[in-house]
Amino acid sequence: MAPDELHARREALGYTGEQLAAALDVTMRTIRKWESGSSPVPYAIDNKLAALEGATQAAIAALVATLETRPPTRRSITIVQEGAIPQAGITPPPGAGARWWRAIALAAARQTGATIAHRHGGGAGLPLTRA
């Protein structure tokens, strides 16, 4: 895998370098080396990224399914910065953080026409919280 592909896939997942390092059980230094091209990305990393991408796609599908149970005028996602796991029953993949939640919210909103709002501590809409 080319360094630019790793970087693009990490960003598409909504992961920081630190989060991806934690998810892949490597150091941040290793991620930097892979993304800079100073060390080759091991073949097994492609499979691990594919698993993270699959979990992300499943989360998007679950969020879309939840939103589609609502009338189009009431489809909204509220990203909450504190609280419990979201009502949509989404389990984040390893290492996922606030950027990951925002990435799945954006993907689901694009598919359903939902609106997105950010709140500190709750509010209307489907709450998404940091893991």
Tab-separated table of N, CA and C in Angstrom:
chain	number	residue	atom	x	y	z
A	1	MET	N	0.847	-1.173	0.000
A	1	MET	CA	0.000	0.000	0.000
A	1	MET	C	0.892	1.235	0.000
A	2	ALA	N	0.543	2.178	-0.821
A	2	ALA	CA	1.305	3.418	-0.918
A	2	ALA	C	1.016	4.307	0.294
A	3	PRO	N	1.987	5.134	0.690
A	3	PRO	CA	1.779	6.029	1.830
A	3	PRO	C	0.544	6.930	1.675
A	4	ASP	N	0.338	7.452	0.477
A	4	ASP	CA	-0.814	8.328	0.263
A	4	ASP	C	-2.132	7.580	0.418
A	5	GLU	N	-2.157	6.300	0.040
A	5	GLU	CA	-3.377	5.514	0.210
A	5	GLU	C	-3.673	5.304	1.692
A	6	LEU	N	-2.641	4.992	2.466
A	6	LEU	CA	-2.836	4.823	3.908
A	6	LEU	C	-3.385	6.109	4.512
A	7	HIS	N	-2.777	7.223	4.155
A	7	HIS	CA	-3.218	8.520	4.685
A	7	HIS	C	-4.671	8.799	4.300
A	8	ALA	N	-5.020	8.558	3.054
A	8	ALA	CA	-6.384	8.808	2.580
A	8	ALA	C	-7.383	7.892	3.281
A	9	ARG	N	-7.023	6.650	3.455
A	9	ARG	CA	-7.933	5.708	4.125
A	9	ARG	C	-8.113	6.079	5.593
A	10	ARG	N	-7.034	6.508	6.235
A	10	ARG	CA	-7.130	6.946	7.637
A	10	ARG	C	-8.076	8.133	7.752
A	11	GLU	N	-7.904	9.103	6.880
A	11	GLU	CA	-8.763	10.286	6.932
A	11	GLU	C	-10.212	9.948	6.589
A	12	ALA	N	-10.424	9.057	5.623
A	12	ALA	CA	-11.783	8.660	5.262
A	12	ALA	C	-12.484	7.966	6.436
A	13	LEU	N	-11.713	7.293	7.268
A	13	LEU	CA	-12.266	6.654	8.457
A	13	LEU	C	-12.581	7.670	9.553
A	14	GLY	N	-12.016	8.866	9.437
A	14	GLY	CA	-12.203	9.850	10.491
A	14	GLY	C	-11.282	9.617	11.672
A	15	TYR	N	-10.134	8.995	11.424
A	15	TYR	CA	-9.184	8.698	12.484
A	15	TYR	C	-8.029	9.690	12.461
A	16	THR	N	-7.554	10.049	13.643
A	16	THR	CA	-6.289	10.763	13.740
A	16	THR	C	-5.185	9.719	13.636
A	17	GLY	N	-3.955	10.177	13.485
A	17	GLY	CA	-2.835	9.242	13.476
A	17	GLY	C	-2.748	8.443	14.765
A	18	GLU	N	-2.989	9.122	15.897
A	18	GLU	CA	-2.934	8.455	17.189
A	18	GLU	C	-4.021	7.384	17.305
A	19	GLN	N	-5.214	7.693	16.820
A	19	GLN	CA	-6.311	6.726	16.898
A	19	GLN	C	-6.032	5.512	16.023
A	20	LEU	N	-5.496	5.753	14.830
A	20	LEU	CA	-5.181	4.621	13.964
A	20	LEU	C	-4.071	3.778	14.576
A	21	ALA	N	-3.080	4.428	15.163
A	21	ALA	CA	-2.007	3.685	15.824
A	21	ALA	C	-2.574	2.782	16.909
A	22	ALA	N	-3.495	3.310	17.713
A	22	ALA	CA	-4.112	2.510	18.775
A	22	ALA	C	-4.918	1.354	18.184
A	23	ALA	N	-5.678	1.634	17.122
A	23	ALA	CA	-6.512	0.597	16.505
A	23	ALA	C	-5.677	-0.518	15.884
A	24	LEU	N	-4.517	-0.157	15.357
A	24	LEU	CA	-3.651	-1.144	14.706
A	24	LEU	C	-2.611	-1.729	15.658
A	25	ASP	N	-2.597	-1.251	16.896
A	25	ASP	CA	-1.647	-1.707	17.909
A	25	ASP	C	-0.203	-1.471	17.472
A	26	VAL	N	0.031	-0.257	16.971
A	26	VAL	CA	1.380	0.182	16.627
A	26	VAL	C	1.593	1.552	17.273
A	27	THR	N	2.785	2.090	17.130
A	27	THR	CA	3.056	3.415	17.699
A	27	THR	C	2.717	4.504	16.682
A	28	MET	N	2.560	5.704	17.187
A	28	MET	CA	2.334	6.848	16.305
A	28	MET	C	3.546	7.047	15.391
A	29	ARG	N	4.711	6.761	15.903
A	29	ARG	CA	5.934	6.870	15.093
A	29	ARG	C	5.843	5.945	13.870
A	30	THR	N	5.315	4.744	14.074
A	30	THR	CA	5.153	3.797	12.967
A	30	THR	C	4.199	4.354	11.928
A	31	ILE	N	3.077	4.932	12.357
A	31	ILE	CA	2.115	5.530	11.424
A	31	ILE	C	2.788	6.642	10.630
A	32	ARG	N	3.552	7.491	11.313
A	32	ARG	CA	4.254	8.587	10.620
A	32	ARG	C	5.221	8.040	9.573
A	33	LYS	N	5.949	6.972	9.916
A	33	LYS	CA	6.897	6.373	8.969
A	33	LYS	C	6.166	5.795	7.755
A	34	TRP	N	5.048	5.125	7.998
A	34	TRP	CA	4.284	4.560	6.892
A	34	TRP	C	3.727	5.661	5.994
A	35	GLU	N	3.164	6.699	6.606
A	35	GLU	CA	2.545	7.760	5.811
A	35	GLU	C	3.573	8.638	5.099
A	36	SER	N	4.782	8.706	5.625
A	36	SER	CA	5.824	9.488	4.964
A	36	SER	C	6.551	8.683	3.895
A	37	GLY	N	6.373	7.366	3.931
A	37	GLY	CA	7.046	6.504	2.968
A	37	GLY	C	8.427	6.067	3.405
A	38	SER	N	8.843	6.431	4.618
A	38	SER	CA	10.179	6.023	5.069
A	38	SER	C	10.230	4.565	5.510
A	39	SER	N	9.062	3.953	5.738
A	39	SER	CA	8.960	2.520	6.013
A	39	SER	C	7.795	1.970	5.203
A	40	PRO	N	7.935	0.761	4.667
A	40	PRO	CA	6.816	0.185	3.904
A	40	PRO	C	5.659	-0.208	4.829
A	41	VAL	N	4.464	-0.105	4.303
A	41	VAL	CA	3.276	-0.516	5.056
A	41	VAL	C	3.146	-2.032	4.905
A	42	PRO	N	3.141	-2.769	6.010
A	42	PRO	CA	3.015	-4.225	5.915
A	42	PRO	C	1.698	-4.636	5.250
A	43	TYR	N	1.735	-5.726	4.539
A	43	TYR	CA	0.561	-6.212	3.824
A	43	TYR	C	-0.623	-6.429	4.760
A	44	ALA	N	-0.378	-6.934	5.967
A	44	ALA	CA	-1.456	-7.233	6.917
A	44	ALA	C	-2.246	-5.994	7.312
A	45	ILE	N	-1.663	-4.818	7.179
A	45	ILE	CA	-2.358	-3.579	7.549
A	45	ILE	C	-3.554	-3.349	6.634
A	46	ASP	N	-3.453	-3.766	5.385
A	46	ASP	CA	-4.583	-3.614	4.461
A	46	ASP	C	-5.803	-4.360	4.997
A	47	ASN	N	-5.613	-5.566	5.506
A	47	ASN	CA	-6.723	-6.344	6.066
A	47	ASN	C	-7.301	-5.689	7.307
A	48	LYS	N	-6.433	-5.136	8.153
A	48	LYS	CA	-6.908	-4.468	9.366
A	48	LYS	C	-7.689	-3.204	9.014
A	49	LEU	N	-7.203	-2.463	8.022
A	49	LEU	CA	-7.938	-1.274	7.580
A	49	LEU	C	-9.277	-1.657	6.969
A	50	ALA	N	-9.298	-2.742	6.212
A	50	ALA	CA	-10.552	-3.210	5.613
A	50	ALA	C	-11.574	-3.548	6.699
A	51	ALA	N	-11.109	-4.127	7.809
A	51	ALA	CA	-12.024	-4.436	8.916
A	51	ALA	C	-12.566	-3.157	9.545
A	52	LEU	N	-11.705	-2.164	9.731
A	52	LEU	CA	-12.159	-0.877	10.276
A	52	LEU	C	-13.140	-0.206	9.317
A	53	GLU	N	-12.851	-0.289	8.026
A	53	GLU	CA	-13.747	0.298	7.028
A	53	GLU	C	-15.096	-0.423	7.008
A	54	GLY	N	-15.064	-1.741	7.163
A	54	GLY	CA	-16.308	-2.505	7.217
A	54	GLY	C	-17.151	-2.117	8.420
A	55	ALA	N	-16.504	-1.952	9.572
A	55	ALA	CA	-17.222	-1.528	10.776
A	55	ALA	C	-17.793	-0.125	10.602
A	56	THR	N	-17.062	0.718	9.925
A	56	THR	CA	-17.540	2.085	9.675
A	56	THR	C	-18.736	2.063	8.740
A	57	GLN	N	-18.676	1.257	7.680
A	57	GLN	CA	-19.806	1.155	6.751
A	57	GLN	C	-21.033	0.567	7.449
A	58	ALA	N	-20.828	-0.380	8.354
A	58	ALA	CA	-21.943	-0.948	9.107
A	58	ALA	C	-22.571	0.106	10.016
A	59	ALA	N	-21.742	0.947	10.609
A	59	ALA	CA	-22.255	2.023	11.467
A	59	ALA	C	-23.056	3.025	10.646
A	60	ILE	N	-22.563	3.359	9.463
A	60	ILE	CA	-23.296	4.279	8.588
A	60	ILE	C	-24.638	3.668	8.207
A	61	ALA	N	-24.639	2.388	7.849
A	61	ALA	CA	-25.883	1.705	7.474
A	61	ALA	C	-26.873	1.686	8.637
A	62	ALA	N	-26.386	1.451	9.862
A	62	ALA	CA	-27.268	1.446	11.031
A	62	ALA	C	-27.856	2.825	11.276
A	63	LEU	N	-27.041	3.849	11.118
A	63	LEU	CA	-27.522	5.214	11.313
A	63	LEU	C	-28.529	5.591	10.236
A	64	VAL	N	-28.245	5.227	8.995
A	64	VAL	CA	-29.183	5.485	7.894
A	64	VAL	C	-30.506	4.787	8.167
A	65	ALA	N	-30.460	3.521	8.585
A	65	ALA	CA	-31.686	2.767	8.870
A	65	ALA	C	-32.501	3.445	9.974
A	66	THR	N	-31.822	3.923	11.005
A	66	THR	CA	-32.519	4.619	12.087
A	66	THR	C	-33.156	5.903	11.585
A	67	LEU	N	-32.411	6.665	10.800
A	67	LEU	CA	-32.940	7.928	10.280
A	67	LEU	C	-34.119	7.706	9.345
A	68	GLU	N	-34.070	6.633	8.567
A	68	GLU	CA	-35.139	6.384	7.600
A	68	GLU	C	-36.453	5.964	8.255
A	69	THR	N	-36.426	5.682	9.557
A	69	THR	CA	-37.677	5.397	10.260
A	69	THR	C	-38.418	6.687	10.603
A	70	ARG	N	-37.776	7.817	10.419
A	70	ARG	CA	-38.367	9.119	10.730
A	70	ARG	C	-38.901	9.787	9.466
A	71	PRO	N	-39.895	10.649	9.629
A	71	PRO	CA	-40.335	11.433	8.466
A	71	PRO	C	-39.168	12.307	7.982
A	72	PRO	N	-39.078	12.555	6.675
A	72	PRO	CA	-37.964	13.357	6.149
A	72	PRO	C	-37.770	14.702	6.845
A	73	THR	N	-38.840	15.321	7.303
A	73	THR	CA	-38.718	16.626	7.960
A	73	THR	C	-38.183	16.529	9.381
A	74	ARG	N	-38.076	15.314	9.918
A	74	ARG	CA	-37.597	15.145	11.293
A	74	ARG	C	-36.302	14.340	11.354
A	75	ARG	N	-35.581	14.320	10.261
A	75	ARG	CA	-34.311	13.593	10.240
A	75	ARG	C	-33.176	14.539	10.636
A	76	SER	N	-32.716	14.354	11.838
A	76	SER	CA	-31.600	15.173	12.296
A	76	SER	C	-30.683	14.336	13.172
A	77	ILE	N	-29.434	14.704	13.167
A	77	ILE	CA	-28.416	14.027	13.967
A	77	ILE	C	-27.797	15.095	14.850
A	78	THR	N	-27.828	14.870	16.145
A	78	THR	CA	-27.175	15.778	17.076
A	78	THR	C	-25.938	15.081	17.608
A	79	ILE	N	-24.801	15.651	17.353
A	79	ILE	CA	-23.548	15.087	17.855
A	79	ILE	C	-23.301	15.702	19.223
A	80	VAL	N	-23.344	14.848	20.235
A	80	VAL	CA	-23.205	15.277	21.615
A	80	VAL	C	-21.787	14.982	22.077
A	81	GLN	N	-21.181	15.905	22.754
A	81	GLN	CA	-19.791	15.747	23.155
A	81	GLN	C	-19.602	14.964	24.445
A	82	GLU	N	-20.690	14.604	25.102
A	82	GLU	CA	-20.560	13.791	26.307
A	82	GLU	C	-21.787	12.913	26.444
A	83	GLY	N	-21.673	11.796	27.109
A	83	GLY	CA	-22.823	10.930	27.304
A	83	GLY	C	-22.516	9.486	26.989
A	84	ALA	N	-23.565	8.732	26.687
A	84	ALA	CA	-23.460	7.291	26.468
A	84	ALA	C	-23.377	6.973	24.984
A	85	ILE	N	-23.282	5.686	24.682
A	85	ILE	CA	-23.278	5.234	23.292
A	85	ILE	C	-24.609	5.628	22.662
A	86	PRO	N	-24.616	6.013	21.398
A	86	PRO	CA	-25.824	6.556	20.771
A	86	PRO	C	-26.995	5.584	20.693
A	87	GLN	N	-28.175	6.160	20.598
A	87	GLN	CA	-29.401	5.381	20.551
A	87	GLN	C	-29.471	4.482	19.323
A	88	ALA	N	-28.787	4.789	18.283
A	88	ALA	CA	-28.836	3.993	17.064
A	88	ALA	C	-28.202	2.615	17.257
A	89	GLY	N	-27.638	2.350	18.426
A	89	GLY	CA	-27.043	1.051	18.694
A	89	GLY	C	-25.722	0.850	17.972
A	90	ILE	N	-25.028	1.916	17.697
A	90	ILE	CA	-23.769	1.847	16.959
A	90	ILE	C	-22.625	1.591	17.922
A	91	THR	N	-21.850	0.569	17.618
A	91	THR	CA	-20.648	0.280	18.381
A	91	THR	C	-19.464	0.745	17.556
A	92	PRO	N	-18.702	1.707	18.056
A	92	PRO	CA	-17.568	2.203	17.267
A	92	PRO	C	-16.459	1.171	17.156
A	93	PRO	N	-15.734	1.183	16.044
A	93	PRO	CA	-14.581	0.285	15.927
A	93	PRO	C	-13.456	0.749	16.852
A	94	PRO	N	-12.458	-0.079	17.074
A	94	PRO	CA	-11.353	0.300	17.962
A	94	PRO	C	-10.712	1.614	17.533
A	95	GLY	N	-10.425	2.458	18.509
A	95	GLY	CA	-9.728	3.708	18.257
A	95	GLY	C	-10.601	4.852	17.791
A	96	ALA	N	-11.864	4.596	17.498
A	96	ALA	CA	-12.735	5.645	16.972
A	96	ALA	C	-12.943	6.740	18.003
A	97	GLY	N	-12.983	7.968	17.513
A	97	GLY	CA	-13.205	9.115	18.386
A	97	GLY	C	-14.212	10.067	17.767
A	98	ALA	N	-14.154	11.301	18.189
A	98	ALA	CA	-15.124	12.306	17.737
A	98	ALA	C	-15.097	12.493	16.222
A	99	ARG	N	-13.915	12.450	15.617
A	99	ARG	CA	-13.836	12.612	14.150
A	99	ARG	C	-14.555	11.475	13.440
A	100	TRP	N	-14.451	10.274	13.986
A	100	TRP	CA	-15.133	9.124	13.384
A	100	TRP	C	-16.636	9.323	13.446
A	101	TRP	N	-17.140	9.755	14.621
A	101	TRP	CA	-18.579	10.003	14.754
A	101	TRP	C	-19.036	11.057	13.745
A	102	ARG	N	-18.256	12.114	13.585
A	102	ARG	CA	-18.630	13.158	12.614
A	102	ARG	C	-18.619	12.602	11.195
A	103	ALA	N	-17.660	11.739	10.888
A	103	ALA	CA	-17.586	11.158	9.542
A	103	ALA	C	-18.805	10.286	9.245
A	104	ILE	N	-19.241	9.463	10.202
A	104	ILE	CA	-20.412	8.636	9.933
A	104	ILE	C	-21.676	9.481	9.904
A	105	ALA	N	-21.734	10.514	10.734
A	105	ALA	CA	-22.899	11.407	10.712
A	105	ALA	C	-23.015	12.088	9.353
A	106	LEU	N	-21.904	12.562	8.817
A	106	LEU	CA	-21.927	13.219	7.514
A	106	LEU	C	-22.348	12.254	6.413
A	107	ALA	N	-21.804	11.047	6.428
A	107	ALA	CA	-22.158	10.058	5.399
A	107	ALA	C	-23.648	9.720	5.470
A	108	ALA	N	-24.167	9.508	6.683
A	108	ALA	CA	-25.589	9.179	6.839
A	108	ALA	C	-26.468	10.359	6.448
A	109	ALA	N	-26.050	11.560	6.795
A	109	ALA	CA	-26.825	12.758	6.442
A	109	ALA	C	-26.896	12.927	4.927
A	110	ARG	N	-25.797	12.653	4.257
A	110	ARG	CA	-25.790	12.759	2.789
A	110	ARG	C	-26.757	11.760	2.152
A	111	GLN	N	-26.855	10.578	2.740
A	111	GLN	CA	-27.734	9.544	2.175
A	111	GLN	C	-29.203	9.771	2.478
A	112	THR	N	-29.487	10.459	3.579
A	112	THR	CA	-30.879	10.585	4.016
A	112	THR	C	-31.429	12.006	3.976
A	113	GLY	N	-30.565	12.976	3.743
A	113	GLY	CA	-31.008	14.370	3.781
A	113	GLY	C	-31.146	14.904	5.195
A	114	ALA	N	-30.618	14.185	6.176
A	114	ALA	CA	-30.693	14.630	7.575
A	114	ALA	C	-29.827	15.859	7.793
A	115	THR	N	-30.173	16.616	8.813
A	115	THR	CA	-29.350	17.741	9.226
A	115	THR	C	-28.459	17.293	10.374
A	116	ILE	N	-27.372	18.010	10.581
A	116	ILE	CA	-26.429	17.698	11.655
A	116	ILE	C	-26.286	18.932	12.536
A	117	ALA	N	-26.330	18.711	13.844
A	117	ALA	CA	-26.084	19.783	14.804
A	117	ALA	C	-25.103	19.267	15.848
A	118	HIS	N	-24.340	20.174	16.423
A	118	HIS	CA	-23.420	19.823	17.509
A	118	HIS	C	-23.936	20.468	18.784
A	119	ARG	N	-23.967	19.702	19.855
A	119	ARG	CA	-24.406	20.228	21.143
A	119	ARG	C	-23.480	19.688	22.222
A	120	HIS	N	-23.387	20.446	23.262
A	120	HIS	CA	-22.654	19.970	24.442
A	120	HIS	C	-23.688	19.521	25.445
A	121	GLY	N	-23.894	18.198	25.540
A	121	GLY	CA	-24.782	17.657	26.537
A	121	GLY	C	-26.183	17.351	26.077
A	122	GLY	N	-26.536	17.030	24.911
A	122	GLY	CA	-27.893	16.589	24.595
A	122	GLY	C	-28.628	17.556	23.715
A	123	GLY	N	-29.836	17.184	23.357
A	123	GLY	CA	-30.656	18.011	22.506
A	123	GLY	C	-31.506	17.147	21.596
A	124	ALA	N	-32.192	17.778	20.689
A	124	ALA	CA	-33.079	17.058	19.773
A	124	ALA	C	-32.276	16.292	18.744
A	125	GLY	N	-32.944	15.397	18.059
A	125	GLY	CA	-32.274	14.640	17.010
A	125	GLY	C	-31.701	13.347	17.546
A	126	LEU	N	-30.984	12.676	16.713
A	126	LEU	CA	-30.368	11.402	17.082
A	126	LEU	C	-29.011	11.698	17.708
A	127	PRO	N	-28.838	11.455	19.008
A	127	PRO	CA	-27.565	11.814	19.610
A	127	PRO	C	-26.448	10.853	19.243
A	128	LEU	N	-25.332	11.394	18.898
A	128	LEU	CA	-24.104	10.631	18.694
A	128	LEU	C	-23.123	11.149	19.738
A	129	THR	N	-22.391	10.267	20.340
A	129	THR	CA	-21.482	10.693	21.390
A	129	THR	C	-20.088	10.165	21.121
A	130	ARG	N	-19.146	10.778	21.768
A	130	ARG	CA	-17.784	10.277	21.657
A	130	ARG	C	-17.674	8.965	22.406
A	131	ALA	N	-16.849	8.096	21.862
A	131	ALA	CA	-16.629	6.798	22.521
A	131	ALA	C	-15.750	6.976	23.730
